Short mmCIF file of C-alpha atoms in Angstrom, two decimals:
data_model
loop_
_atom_site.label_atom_id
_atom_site.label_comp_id
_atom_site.label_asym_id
_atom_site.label_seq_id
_atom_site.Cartn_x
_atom_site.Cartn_y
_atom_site.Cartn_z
CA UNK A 21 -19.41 -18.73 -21.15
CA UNK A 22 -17.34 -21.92 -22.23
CA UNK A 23 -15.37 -23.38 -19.30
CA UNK A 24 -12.31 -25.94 -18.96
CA UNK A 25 -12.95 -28.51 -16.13
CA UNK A 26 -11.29 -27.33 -13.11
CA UNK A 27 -11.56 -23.75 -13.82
CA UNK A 28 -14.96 -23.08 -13.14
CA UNK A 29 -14.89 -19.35 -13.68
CA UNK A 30 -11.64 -19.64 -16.89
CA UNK A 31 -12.80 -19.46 -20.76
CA UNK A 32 -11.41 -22.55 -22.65
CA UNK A 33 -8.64 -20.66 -23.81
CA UNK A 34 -6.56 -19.12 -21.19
CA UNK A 35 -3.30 -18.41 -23.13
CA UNK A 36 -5.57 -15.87 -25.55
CA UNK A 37 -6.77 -14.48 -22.21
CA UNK A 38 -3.32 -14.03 -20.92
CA UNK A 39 -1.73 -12.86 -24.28
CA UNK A 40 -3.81 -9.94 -24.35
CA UNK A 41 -3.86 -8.57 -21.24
CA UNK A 42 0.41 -8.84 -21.55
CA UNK A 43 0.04 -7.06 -25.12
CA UNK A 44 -2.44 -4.13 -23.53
CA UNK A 45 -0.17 -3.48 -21.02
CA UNK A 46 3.05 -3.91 -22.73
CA UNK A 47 1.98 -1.48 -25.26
CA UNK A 48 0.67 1.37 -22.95
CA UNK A 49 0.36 1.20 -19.16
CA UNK A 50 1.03 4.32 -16.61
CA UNK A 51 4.50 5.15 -16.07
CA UNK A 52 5.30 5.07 -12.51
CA UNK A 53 9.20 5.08 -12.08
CA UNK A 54 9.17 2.25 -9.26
CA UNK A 55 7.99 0.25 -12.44
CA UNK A 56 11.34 0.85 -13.72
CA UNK A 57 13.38 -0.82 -11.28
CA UNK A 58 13.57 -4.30 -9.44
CA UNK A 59 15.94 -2.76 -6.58
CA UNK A 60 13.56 -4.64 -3.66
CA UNK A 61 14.01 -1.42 -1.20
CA UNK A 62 12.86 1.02 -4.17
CA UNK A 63 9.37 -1.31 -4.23
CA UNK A 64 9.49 -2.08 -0.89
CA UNK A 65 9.18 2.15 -0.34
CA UNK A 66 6.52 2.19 -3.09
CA UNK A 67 4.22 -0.60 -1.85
CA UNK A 68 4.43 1.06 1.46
CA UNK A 69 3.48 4.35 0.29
CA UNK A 70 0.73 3.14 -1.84
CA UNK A 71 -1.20 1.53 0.69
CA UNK A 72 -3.19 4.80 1.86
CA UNK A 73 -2.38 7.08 -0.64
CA UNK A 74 -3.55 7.77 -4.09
CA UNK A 75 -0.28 6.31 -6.89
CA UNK A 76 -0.08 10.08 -8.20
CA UNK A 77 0.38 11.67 -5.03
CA UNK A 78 3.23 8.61 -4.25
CA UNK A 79 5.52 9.82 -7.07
CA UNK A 80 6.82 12.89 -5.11
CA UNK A 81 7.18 11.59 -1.79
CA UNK A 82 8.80 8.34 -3.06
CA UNK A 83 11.16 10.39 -4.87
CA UNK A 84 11.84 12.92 -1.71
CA UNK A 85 12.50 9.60 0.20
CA UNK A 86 15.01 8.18 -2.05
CA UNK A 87 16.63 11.04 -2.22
CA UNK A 88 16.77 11.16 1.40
CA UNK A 89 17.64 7.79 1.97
CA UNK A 90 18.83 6.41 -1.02
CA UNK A 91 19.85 2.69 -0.07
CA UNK A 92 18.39 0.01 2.90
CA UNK A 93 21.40 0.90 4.74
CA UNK A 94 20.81 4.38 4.43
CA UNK A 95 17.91 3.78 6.14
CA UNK A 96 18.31 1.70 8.55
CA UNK A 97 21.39 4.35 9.70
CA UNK A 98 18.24 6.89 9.94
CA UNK A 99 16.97 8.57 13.25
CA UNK A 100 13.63 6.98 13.30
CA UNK A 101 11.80 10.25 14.33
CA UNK A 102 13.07 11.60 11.32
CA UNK A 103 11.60 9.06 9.01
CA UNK A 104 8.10 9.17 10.74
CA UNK A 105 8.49 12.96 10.60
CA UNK A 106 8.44 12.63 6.54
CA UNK A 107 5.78 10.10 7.18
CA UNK A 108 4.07 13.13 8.39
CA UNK A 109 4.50 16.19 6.12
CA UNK A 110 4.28 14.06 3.26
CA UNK A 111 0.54 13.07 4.91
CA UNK A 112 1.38 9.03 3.86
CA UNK A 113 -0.93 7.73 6.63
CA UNK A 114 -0.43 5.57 9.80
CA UNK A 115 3.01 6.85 11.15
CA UNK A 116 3.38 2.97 12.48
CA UNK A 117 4.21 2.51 8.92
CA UNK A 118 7.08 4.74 8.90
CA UNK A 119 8.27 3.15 11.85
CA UNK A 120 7.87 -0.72 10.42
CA UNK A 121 9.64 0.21 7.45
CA UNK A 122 12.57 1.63 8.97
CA UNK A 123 12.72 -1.47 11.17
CA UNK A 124 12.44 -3.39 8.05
CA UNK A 125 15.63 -2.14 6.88
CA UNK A 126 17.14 -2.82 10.20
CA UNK A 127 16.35 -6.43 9.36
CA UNK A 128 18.12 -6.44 6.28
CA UNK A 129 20.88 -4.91 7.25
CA UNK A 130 21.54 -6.28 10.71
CA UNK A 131 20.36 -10.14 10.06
CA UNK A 132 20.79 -10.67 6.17
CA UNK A 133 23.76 -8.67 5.66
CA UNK A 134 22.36 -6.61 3.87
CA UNK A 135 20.86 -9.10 1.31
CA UNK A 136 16.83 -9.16 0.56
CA UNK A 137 15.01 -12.27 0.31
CA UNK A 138 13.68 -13.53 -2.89
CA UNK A 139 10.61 -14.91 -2.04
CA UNK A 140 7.04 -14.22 0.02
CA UNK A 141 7.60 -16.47 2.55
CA UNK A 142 11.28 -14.46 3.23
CA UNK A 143 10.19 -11.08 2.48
CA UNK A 144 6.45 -12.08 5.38
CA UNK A 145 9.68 -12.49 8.00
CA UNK A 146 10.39 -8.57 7.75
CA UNK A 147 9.13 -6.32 10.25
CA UNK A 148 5.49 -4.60 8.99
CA UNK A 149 5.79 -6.68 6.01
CA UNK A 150 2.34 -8.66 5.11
CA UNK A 151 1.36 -11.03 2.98
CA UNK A 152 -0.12 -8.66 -0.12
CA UNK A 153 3.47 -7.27 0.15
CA UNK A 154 5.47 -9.40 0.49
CA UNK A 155 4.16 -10.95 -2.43
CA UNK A 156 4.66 -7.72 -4.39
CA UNK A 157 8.06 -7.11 -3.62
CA UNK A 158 9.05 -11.19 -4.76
CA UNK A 159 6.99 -10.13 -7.98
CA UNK A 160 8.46 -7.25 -8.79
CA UNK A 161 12.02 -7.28 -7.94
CA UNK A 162 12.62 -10.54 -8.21
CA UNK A 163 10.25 -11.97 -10.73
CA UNK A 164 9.11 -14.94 -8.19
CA UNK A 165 5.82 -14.23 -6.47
CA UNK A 166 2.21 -15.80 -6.71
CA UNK A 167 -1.07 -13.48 -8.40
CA UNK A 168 -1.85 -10.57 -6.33
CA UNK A 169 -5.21 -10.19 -5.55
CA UNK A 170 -6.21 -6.51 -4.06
CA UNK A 171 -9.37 -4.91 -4.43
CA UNK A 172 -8.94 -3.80 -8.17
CA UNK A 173 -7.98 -7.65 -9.11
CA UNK A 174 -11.23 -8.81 -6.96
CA UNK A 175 -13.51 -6.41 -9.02
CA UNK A 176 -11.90 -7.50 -12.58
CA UNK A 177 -12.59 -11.64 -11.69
CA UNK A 178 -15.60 -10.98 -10.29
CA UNK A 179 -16.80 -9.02 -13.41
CA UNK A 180 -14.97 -10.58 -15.92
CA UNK A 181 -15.58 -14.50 -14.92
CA UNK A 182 -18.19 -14.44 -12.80
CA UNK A 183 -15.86 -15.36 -9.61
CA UNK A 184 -18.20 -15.42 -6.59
CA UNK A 185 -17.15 -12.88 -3.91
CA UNK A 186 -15.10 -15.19 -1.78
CA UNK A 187 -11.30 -14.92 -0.83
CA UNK A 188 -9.91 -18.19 -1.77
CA UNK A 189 -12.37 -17.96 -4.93
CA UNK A 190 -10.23 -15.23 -5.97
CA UNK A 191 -6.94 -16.36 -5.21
CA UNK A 192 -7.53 -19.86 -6.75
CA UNK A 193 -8.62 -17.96 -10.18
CA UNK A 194 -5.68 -15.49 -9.87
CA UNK A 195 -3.83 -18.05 -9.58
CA UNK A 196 -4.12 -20.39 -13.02
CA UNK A 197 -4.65 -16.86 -14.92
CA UNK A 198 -0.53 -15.78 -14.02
CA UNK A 199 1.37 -17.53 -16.45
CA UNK A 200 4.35 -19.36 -15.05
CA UNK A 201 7.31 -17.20 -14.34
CA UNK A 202 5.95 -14.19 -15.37
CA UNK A 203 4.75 -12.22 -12.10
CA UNK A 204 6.47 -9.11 -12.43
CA UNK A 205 4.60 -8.24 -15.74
CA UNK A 206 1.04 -10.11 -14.95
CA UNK A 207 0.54 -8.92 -11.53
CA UNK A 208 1.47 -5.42 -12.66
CA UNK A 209 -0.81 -5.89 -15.61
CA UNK A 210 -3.63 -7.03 -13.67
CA UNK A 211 -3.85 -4.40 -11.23
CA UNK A 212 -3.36 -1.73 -14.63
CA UNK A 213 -6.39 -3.16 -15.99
CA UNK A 214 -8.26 -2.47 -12.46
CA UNK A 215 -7.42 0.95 -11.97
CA UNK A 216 -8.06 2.30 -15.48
CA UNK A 217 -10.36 0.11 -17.23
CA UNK A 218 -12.24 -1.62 -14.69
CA UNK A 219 -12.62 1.32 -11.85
CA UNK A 220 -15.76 1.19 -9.86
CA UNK A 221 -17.08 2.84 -12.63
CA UNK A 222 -15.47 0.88 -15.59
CA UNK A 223 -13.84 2.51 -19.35
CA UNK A 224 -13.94 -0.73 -21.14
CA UNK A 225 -14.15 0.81 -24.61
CA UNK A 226 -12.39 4.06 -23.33
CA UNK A 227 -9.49 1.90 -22.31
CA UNK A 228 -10.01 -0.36 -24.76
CA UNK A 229 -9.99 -3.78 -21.95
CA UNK A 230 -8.59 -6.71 -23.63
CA UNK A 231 -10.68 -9.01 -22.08
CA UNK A 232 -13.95 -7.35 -23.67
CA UNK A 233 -14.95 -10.34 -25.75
CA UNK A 234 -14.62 -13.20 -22.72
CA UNK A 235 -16.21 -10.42 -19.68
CA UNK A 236 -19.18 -11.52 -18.32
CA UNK A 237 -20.05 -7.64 -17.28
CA UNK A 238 -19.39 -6.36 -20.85
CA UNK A 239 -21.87 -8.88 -22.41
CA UNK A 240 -24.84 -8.13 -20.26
CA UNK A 241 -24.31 -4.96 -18.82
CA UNK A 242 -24.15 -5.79 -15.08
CA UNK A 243 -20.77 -4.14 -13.63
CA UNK A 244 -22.03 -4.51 -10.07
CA UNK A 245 -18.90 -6.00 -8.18
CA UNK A 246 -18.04 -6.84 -4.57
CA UNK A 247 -18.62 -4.16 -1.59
CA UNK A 248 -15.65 -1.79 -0.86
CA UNK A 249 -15.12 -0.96 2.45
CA UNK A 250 -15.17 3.27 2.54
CA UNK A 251 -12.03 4.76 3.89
CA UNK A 252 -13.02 7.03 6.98
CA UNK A 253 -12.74 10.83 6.67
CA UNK A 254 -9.37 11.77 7.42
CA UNK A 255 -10.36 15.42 8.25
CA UNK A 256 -10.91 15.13 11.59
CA UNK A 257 -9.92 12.07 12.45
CA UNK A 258 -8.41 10.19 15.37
CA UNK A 259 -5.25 9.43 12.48
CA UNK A 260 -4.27 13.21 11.60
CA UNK A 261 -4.53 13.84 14.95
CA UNK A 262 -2.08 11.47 15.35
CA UNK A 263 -0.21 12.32 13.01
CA UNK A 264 -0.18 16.19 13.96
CA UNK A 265 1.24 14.98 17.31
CA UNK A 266 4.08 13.20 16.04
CA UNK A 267 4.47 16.66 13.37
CA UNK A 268 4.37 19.35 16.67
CA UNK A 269 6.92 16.68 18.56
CA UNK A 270 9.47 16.66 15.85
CA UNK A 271 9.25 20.24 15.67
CA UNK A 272 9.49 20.93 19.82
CA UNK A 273 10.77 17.93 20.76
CA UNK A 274 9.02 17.64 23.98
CA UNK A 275 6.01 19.49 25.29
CA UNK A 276 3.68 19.19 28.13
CA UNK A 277 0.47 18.27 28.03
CA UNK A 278 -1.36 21.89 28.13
CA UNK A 279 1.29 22.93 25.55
CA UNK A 280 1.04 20.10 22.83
CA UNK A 281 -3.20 19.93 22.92
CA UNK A 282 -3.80 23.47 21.76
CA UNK A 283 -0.94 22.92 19.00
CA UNK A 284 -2.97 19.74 17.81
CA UNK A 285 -6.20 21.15 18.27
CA UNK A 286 -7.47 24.64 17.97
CA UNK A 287 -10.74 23.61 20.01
CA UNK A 288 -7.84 21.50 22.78
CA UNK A 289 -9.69 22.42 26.36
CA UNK A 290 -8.18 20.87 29.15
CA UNK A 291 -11.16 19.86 30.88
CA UNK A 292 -13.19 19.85 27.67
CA UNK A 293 -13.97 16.78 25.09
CA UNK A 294 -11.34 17.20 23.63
CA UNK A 295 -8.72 18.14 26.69
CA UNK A 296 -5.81 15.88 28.74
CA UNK A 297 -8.12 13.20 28.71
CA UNK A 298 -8.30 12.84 25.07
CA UNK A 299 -4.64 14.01 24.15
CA UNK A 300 -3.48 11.12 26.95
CA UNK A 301 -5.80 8.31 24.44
CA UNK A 302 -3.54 9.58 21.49
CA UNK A 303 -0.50 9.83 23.37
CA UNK A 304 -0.92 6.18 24.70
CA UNK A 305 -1.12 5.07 21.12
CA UNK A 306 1.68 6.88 20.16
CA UNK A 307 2.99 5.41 22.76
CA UNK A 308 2.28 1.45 22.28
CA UNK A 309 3.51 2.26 18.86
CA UNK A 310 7.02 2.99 20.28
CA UNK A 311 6.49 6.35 18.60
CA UNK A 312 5.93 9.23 21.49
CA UNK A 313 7.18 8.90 25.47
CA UNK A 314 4.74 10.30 28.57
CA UNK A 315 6.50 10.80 31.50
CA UNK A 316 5.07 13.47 34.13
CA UNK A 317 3.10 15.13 32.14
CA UNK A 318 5.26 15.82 29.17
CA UNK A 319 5.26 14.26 25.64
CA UNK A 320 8.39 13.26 23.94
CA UNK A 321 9.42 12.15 20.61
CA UNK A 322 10.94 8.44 20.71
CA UNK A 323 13.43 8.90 18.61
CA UNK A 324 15.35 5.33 19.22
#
């Protein structure tokens, strides 16, 4: 592969590179509708959302949240047990998250007047708000973020330019690939190109990749690409447990301890493995989360 000093892992021409992965995704691309808007609470909802569950299964929920709470103020007005309790029986993952993002709002509202910051560094300072976000939201609402680099960017570098598997590796490429003041469209791009062209197992003809004639992988057959950390089985799991607490709470509002455990868990013994014991571990999550209340014995929804 030809290289321009400085860019190690870059072909010599970088504006051909960038041209066609614009045109490929200009002329087809998947047709979320948080793609068609820059309102920075609409994304904001979406990247949240998106961060556990599959983009198809975001579309409804996003849309059921919107419609519940159309605007940041909205909200931020919101009883907070009723935003993790959609959280819940929309199955979106870590409740916390529910919680952060209503506190988020908060922020907006309360100490910016209701107006968003326009850039990472801003949008870092909002409660539950992280880097990969942040970064997002300035991209895509406001046109002024850096390259994203998430898992599906990662596996395109490392594949396409030989980009060793190394964090600031990554982030260094990403960066001189984005053309200047053009985030919104090249980070969306980017990440298209990982999720239907270069997937684990990759389409490159199927999707017809733009980047075929420069991709390291294409010409010699070798798609191998960086580890990716397994998500644990949910069935099961310490999370929906969780999560069917905080469901059973917003439904009873408070139960004792003999009466929630059997309502999370058909198996709940109160002696057993799985009895007080256990249910007090997930309570005093809940709890440290500023989610659930245990006071003598009985479990309450925090719903301040």
């Amino acid at each position: 592969m030809s290289e321009q000093a400085g860019d190690d892992h870059l072909p010599n021409d970088v504006p051909a590179v960038q041209n066609a992965l614009v045109e490929w995704y200009e002329a087809d691309h998947r047709d979320y509708p948080w793609r068609q808007t820059d309102d920075p609470y609409e994304i904001l909802v979406s990247e949240v959302m998106s961060q556990q569950t599959q983009l198809d299964r975001v579309v409804a929920a996003w849309e059921d949240f919107l419609e519940q709470w159309p605007t940041v103020a909205d909200l931020a007005a919101a009883d907070r047990g009723d935003v993790v309790g959609f959280w819940t029986d929309h199955s979106l993952g870590y409740n916390n998250r529910a919680k952060y993002l209503h506190e988020a709002a908060g922020q907006v509202v309360e100490d910016h007047d209701g107006q968003w910051p326009r850039d990472p560094d801003g949008l870092s300072e909002l409660m539950g708000v992280g880097p990969y976000t942040a970064n997002a939201v300035a991209s895509f609402a406001f046109n002024n973020g850096n390259a994203v680099v998430d898992t599906n960017v990662k596996r395109v570098l490392y594949r396409a330019f030989d980009v060793p598997d190394d964090d600031s590796a990554f982030e260094e490429t990403a960066q001189r690939l984005m053309p200047e003041g053009r985030s919104e469209v090249w980070n969306n791009a980017i990440m298209e190109l990982g999720g239907v062209a270069c997937e684990k197992t990759p389409d490159c003809d199927g999707a017809q990749c733009p980047w075929r004639e420069w991709c390291s992988a294409y010409q010699s057959g070798d798609f191998t690409a960086p580890d990716v950390p397994t998500q644990p089985t949910f069935e099961g799991s310490r999370r929906q447990m969780r999560g069917r607490v905080i469901s059973v709470l917003n439904e009873y509002d408070e139960l004792a301890l003999d009466e929630l455990g059997p309502r999370v868990r058909v198996d709940y013994a109160p002696e057993g493995e799985y009895g007080r014991e256990w249910l007090r571990g997930l309570l005093s999550d809940l709890d440290d989360d500023g989610l659930v209340t245990l006071t003598d014995g009985v479990a309450t929804l925090s719903r301040t």
